[in-house]
Amino acid sequence: MAGFKLDPMVVIIIMVAYMRFHVTLAGEVITVGGPLGWNVPTNPKDYTLWSGKQKFKTTDVLWFTGKDSVAEVKEKAYYSCDIKNPVRLITSGPDRITLLTPGSHFFICTKLDHCKLGQKFVANVSPS
C-alpha cells in the first residue's frame, strides 16, 4: 500500500495563505485608555478625550487592562451609568472585546461609582 506524501512547498503555500487570511480578519488590539489603562481617571474627561482620538474599526479588539469589570450598555444607560440590562458584561479583568459591528458602542465600568467618575467611553466603530 502506497503512503501519502505531502510536498513541503504545498504545505508552505497553505500556511502562508492561512496566515494572510487570518491577519485580514484580526483587527488592531487597542489598549483602552492608552497609558491610563482601564482605571478610574484623574480627570473625568480622560476617556472621552482618548476615545475621540481613536479610529475604531470592526474586528479591532479592545483590551481592558486592570481588574475592573466592563459592561457594554445602550446609550441611555451609558449617560446614567445604569448596569441593570447590559448588552454584554465581563466581570473578570483584564478583558478583551472584539468590535464586531459598526456604529456607536457604549462601555462603562460596573464598580461602585467608577462610571460616574468618568470610567466610561463611546467607541464609534467604522466598517473595516
PDB file of C-alpha atoms in Angstrom:
ATOM      1  CA  MET A   1       0.000   0.000   0.000  1.00  0.00           C
ATOM      2  CA  ALA A   2       1.428   3.352  -1.039  1.00  0.00           C
ATOM      3  CA  GLY A   3       1.856   6.022   1.653  1.00  0.00           C
ATOM      4  CA  PHE A   4       0.629   9.575   1.347  1.00  0.00           C
ATOM      5  CA  LYS A   5       3.458  12.036   0.638  1.00  0.00           C
ATOM      6  CA  LEU A   6       2.917  15.765   1.062  1.00  0.00           C
ATOM      7  CA  ASP A   7       5.035  18.211  -0.899  1.00  0.00           C
ATOM      8  CA  PRO A   8       6.724  20.694   1.528  1.00  0.00           C
ATOM      9  CA  MET A   9       6.114  23.560  -0.915  1.00  0.00           C
ATOM     10  CA  VAL A  10       2.354  22.897  -0.817  1.00  0.00           C
ATOM     11  CA  VAL A  11       2.451  22.999   2.993  1.00  0.00           C
ATOM     12  CA  ILE A  12       4.270  26.344   2.936  1.00  0.00           C
ATOM     13  CA  ILE A  13       1.795  27.843   0.455  1.00  0.00           C
ATOM     14  CA  ILE A  14      -1.159  26.687   2.577  1.00  0.00           C
ATOM     15  CA  MET A  15       0.433  28.113   5.753  1.00  0.00           C
ATOM     16  CA  VAL A  16       1.163  31.483   4.137  1.00  0.00           C
ATOM     17  CA  ALA A  17      -2.358  31.683   2.707  1.00  0.00           C
ATOM     18  CA  TYR A  18      -3.844  30.868   6.126  1.00  0.00           C
ATOM     19  CA  MET A  19      -1.700  33.446   7.920  1.00  0.00           C
ATOM     20  CA  ARG A  20      -2.558  36.133   5.368  1.00  0.00           C
ATOM     21  CA  PHE A  21      -6.278  35.369   5.660  1.00  0.00           C
ATOM     22  CA  HIS A  22      -6.082  35.239   9.467  1.00  0.00           C
ATOM     23  CA  VAL A  23      -4.325  38.623   9.657  1.00  0.00           C
ATOM     24  CA  THR A  24      -7.003  40.247   7.495  1.00  0.00           C
ATOM     25  CA  LEU A  25      -9.691  39.016   9.902  1.00  0.00           C
ATOM     26  CA  ALA A  26      -7.952  40.234  13.051  1.00  0.00           C
ATOM     27  CA  GLY A  27      -8.031  43.951  13.738  1.00  0.00           C
ATOM     28  CA  GLU A  28      -5.767  46.074  15.851  1.00  0.00           C
ATOM     29  CA  VAL A  29      -5.519  45.410  19.581  1.00  0.00           C
ATOM     30  CA  ILE A  30      -6.250  48.728  21.310  1.00  0.00           C
ATOM     31  CA  THR A  31      -5.408  49.256  24.964  1.00  0.00           C
ATOM     32  CA  VAL A  32      -8.409  51.090  26.384  1.00  0.00           C
ATOM     33  CA  GLY A  33      -7.323  54.434  27.838  1.00  0.00           C
ATOM     34  CA  GLY A  34      -3.803  54.175  26.417  1.00  0.00           C
ATOM     35  CA  PRO A  35      -1.261  54.597  29.252  1.00  0.00           C
ATOM     36  CA  LEU A  36      -4.077  55.137  31.787  1.00  0.00           C
ATOM     37  CA  GLY A  37      -5.480  51.656  31.142  1.00  0.00           C
ATOM     38  CA  TRP A  38      -8.939  50.716  32.457  1.00  0.00           C
ATOM     39  CA  ASN A  39      -8.881  52.528  35.805  1.00  0.00           C
ATOM     40  CA  VAL A  40     -10.629  55.440  37.480  1.00  0.00           C
ATOM     41  CA  PRO A  41      -9.337  58.522  35.655  1.00  0.00           C
ATOM     42  CA  THR A  42      -7.852  61.543  37.392  1.00  0.00           C
ATOM     43  CA  ASN A  43      -9.854  63.760  35.026  1.00  0.00           C
ATOM     44  CA  PRO A  44     -13.481  62.682  34.329  1.00  0.00           C
ATOM     45  CA  LYS A  45     -12.984  63.566  30.635  1.00  0.00           C
ATOM     46  CA  ASP A  46      -9.854  61.396  30.131  1.00  0.00           C
ATOM     47  CA  TYR A  47     -11.678  58.513  28.406  1.00  0.00           C
ATOM     48  CA  THR A  48     -13.815  60.852  26.313  1.00  0.00           C
ATOM     49  CA  LEU A  49     -10.691  62.638  25.092  1.00  0.00           C
ATOM     50  CA  TRP A  50      -8.890  59.335  24.496  1.00  0.00           C
ATOM     51  CA  SER A  51     -11.751  57.699  22.569  1.00  0.00           C
ATOM     52  CA  GLY A  52     -12.255  60.826  20.438  1.00  0.00           C
ATOM     53  CA  LYS A  53      -8.714  60.389  19.087  1.00  0.00           C
ATOM     54  CA  GLN A  54      -9.205  56.705  18.177  1.00  0.00           C
ATOM     55  CA  LYS A  55     -10.264  55.293  14.806  1.00  0.00           C
ATOM     56  CA  PHE A  56     -12.101  52.136  15.824  1.00  0.00           C
ATOM     57  CA  LYS A  57     -12.886  49.601  13.095  1.00  0.00           C
ATOM     58  CA  THR A  58     -14.815  46.352  13.067  1.00  0.00           C
ATOM     59  CA  THR A  59     -12.532  43.458  14.037  1.00  0.00           C
ATOM     60  CA  ASP A  60     -10.482  45.721  16.337  1.00  0.00           C
ATOM     61  CA  VAL A  61     -10.003  44.269  19.806  1.00  0.00           C
ATOM     62  CA  LEU A  62     -10.434  46.466  22.885  1.00  0.00           C
ATOM     63  CA  TRP A  63      -8.095  45.404  25.673  1.00  0.00           C
ATOM     64  CA  PHE A  64      -9.357  46.443  29.099  1.00  0.00           C
ATOM     65  CA  THR A  65      -6.332  46.258  31.421  1.00  0.00           C
ATOM     66  CA  GLY A  66      -6.705  46.134  35.174  1.00  0.00           C
ATOM     67  CA  LYS A  67      -9.215  44.295  37.329  1.00  0.00           C
ATOM     68  CA  ASP A  68     -12.279  46.498  36.878  1.00  0.00           C
ATOM     69  CA  SER A  69     -15.239  44.913  35.111  1.00  0.00           C
ATOM     70  CA  VAL A  70     -16.754  46.354  31.966  1.00  0.00           C
ATOM     71  CA  ALA A  71     -20.260  46.470  30.549  1.00  0.00           C
ATOM     72  CA  GLU A  72     -21.378  47.393  27.075  1.00  0.00           C
ATOM     73  CA  VAL A  73     -24.678  49.223  27.506  1.00  0.00           C
ATOM     74  CA  LYS A  74     -27.277  51.103  25.492  1.00  0.00           C
ATOM     75  CA  GLU A  75     -26.864  54.867  25.045  1.00  0.00           C
ATOM     76  CA  LYS A  76     -29.399  55.872  27.715  1.00  0.00           C
ATOM     77  CA  ALA A  77     -27.759  53.544  30.264  1.00  0.00           C
ATOM     78  CA  TYR A  78     -24.362  54.992  29.369  1.00  0.00           C
ATOM     79  CA  TYR A  79     -25.334  58.516  30.393  1.00  0.00           C
ATOM     80  CA  SER A  80     -26.992  57.368  33.629  1.00  0.00           C
ATOM     81  CA  CYS A  81     -24.297  54.731  34.424  1.00  0.00           C
ATOM     82  CA  ASP A  82     -27.027  52.078  34.645  1.00  0.00           C
ATOM     83  CA  ILE A  83     -25.758  48.478  34.541  1.00  0.00           C
ATOM     84  CA  LYS A  84     -29.092  46.698  35.060  1.00  0.00           C
ATOM     85  CA  ASN A  85     -29.539  45.453  31.470  1.00  0.00           C
ATOM     86  CA  PRO A  86     -26.141  45.374  29.763  1.00  0.00           C
ATOM     87  CA  VAL A  87     -25.687  44.377  26.139  1.00  0.00           C
ATOM     88  CA  ARG A  88     -22.743  42.338  27.431  1.00  0.00           C
ATOM     89  CA  LEU A  89     -20.986  42.112  30.770  1.00  0.00           C
ATOM     90  CA  ILE A  90     -17.488  40.913  31.543  1.00  0.00           C
ATOM     91  CA  THR A  91     -16.605  40.643  35.209  1.00  0.00           C
ATOM     92  CA  SER A  92     -13.067  39.276  35.152  1.00  0.00           C
ATOM     93  CA  GLY A  93     -10.193  41.525  34.182  1.00  0.00           C
ATOM     94  CA  PRO A  94      -8.159  42.053  32.187  1.00  0.00           C
ATOM     95  CA  ASP A  95     -10.627  41.574  29.350  1.00  0.00           C
ATOM     96  CA  ARG A  96     -10.725  41.741  25.568  1.00  0.00           C
ATOM     97  CA  ILE A  97     -13.754  42.624  23.487  1.00  0.00           C
ATOM     98  CA  THR A  98     -13.822  42.370  19.694  1.00  0.00           C
ATOM     99  CA  LEU A  99     -15.790  45.090  17.920  1.00  0.00           C
ATOM    100  CA  LEU A 100     -17.980  43.122  15.515  1.00  0.00           C
ATOM    101  CA  THR A 101     -20.420  45.722  14.206  1.00  0.00           C
ATOM    102  CA  PRO A 102     -20.113  49.339  13.042  1.00  0.00           C
ATOM    103  CA  GLY A 103     -21.843  52.107  14.993  1.00  0.00           C
ATOM    104  CA  SER A 104     -21.605  53.531  18.486  1.00  0.00           C
ATOM    105  CA  HIS A 105     -20.693  51.133  21.294  1.00  0.00           C
ATOM    106  CA  PHE A 106     -21.046  52.376  24.884  1.00  0.00           C
ATOM    107  CA  PHE A 107     -18.742  50.965  27.586  1.00  0.00           C
ATOM    108  CA  ILE A 108     -18.842  51.629  31.331  1.00  0.00           C
ATOM    109  CA  CYS A 109     -17.132  50.321  34.450  1.00  0.00           C
ATOM    110  CA  THR A 110     -19.508  48.463  36.749  1.00  0.00           C
ATOM    111  CA  LYS A 111     -17.600  49.083  40.002  1.00  0.00           C
ATOM    112  CA  LEU A 112     -19.092  51.389  42.608  1.00  0.00           C
ATOM    113  CA  ASP A 113     -19.117  54.953  41.323  1.00  0.00           C
ATOM    114  CA  HIS A 114     -16.300  54.497  38.801  1.00  0.00           C
ATOM    115  CA  CYS A 115     -18.610  55.199  35.865  1.00  0.00           C
ATOM    116  CA  LYS A 116     -19.826  58.437  37.459  1.00  0.00           C
ATOM    117  CA  LEU A 117     -16.174  59.402  37.991  1.00  0.00           C
ATOM    118  CA  GLY A 118     -15.600  59.110  34.232  1.00  0.00           C
ATOM    119  CA  GLN A 119     -14.585  55.482  33.691  1.00  0.00           C
ATOM    120  CA  LYS A 120     -16.631  55.133  30.530  1.00  0.00           C
ATOM    121  CA  PHE A 121     -16.307  55.844  26.823  1.00  0.00           C
ATOM    122  CA  VAL A 122     -18.001  55.563  23.448  1.00  0.00           C
ATOM    123  CA  ALA A 123     -16.335  53.643  20.632  1.00  0.00           C
ATOM    124  CA  ASN A 124     -17.570  54.963  17.285  1.00  0.00           C
ATOM    125  CA  VAL A 125     -16.796  51.990  15.062  1.00  0.00           C
ATOM    126  CA  SER A 126     -16.376  52.154  11.282  1.00  0.00           C
ATOM    127  CA  PRO A 127     -16.509  49.145   8.960  1.00  0.00           C
ATOM    128  CA  SER A 128     -13.040  47.689   8.320  1.00  0.00           C
TER     129      SER A 128
END
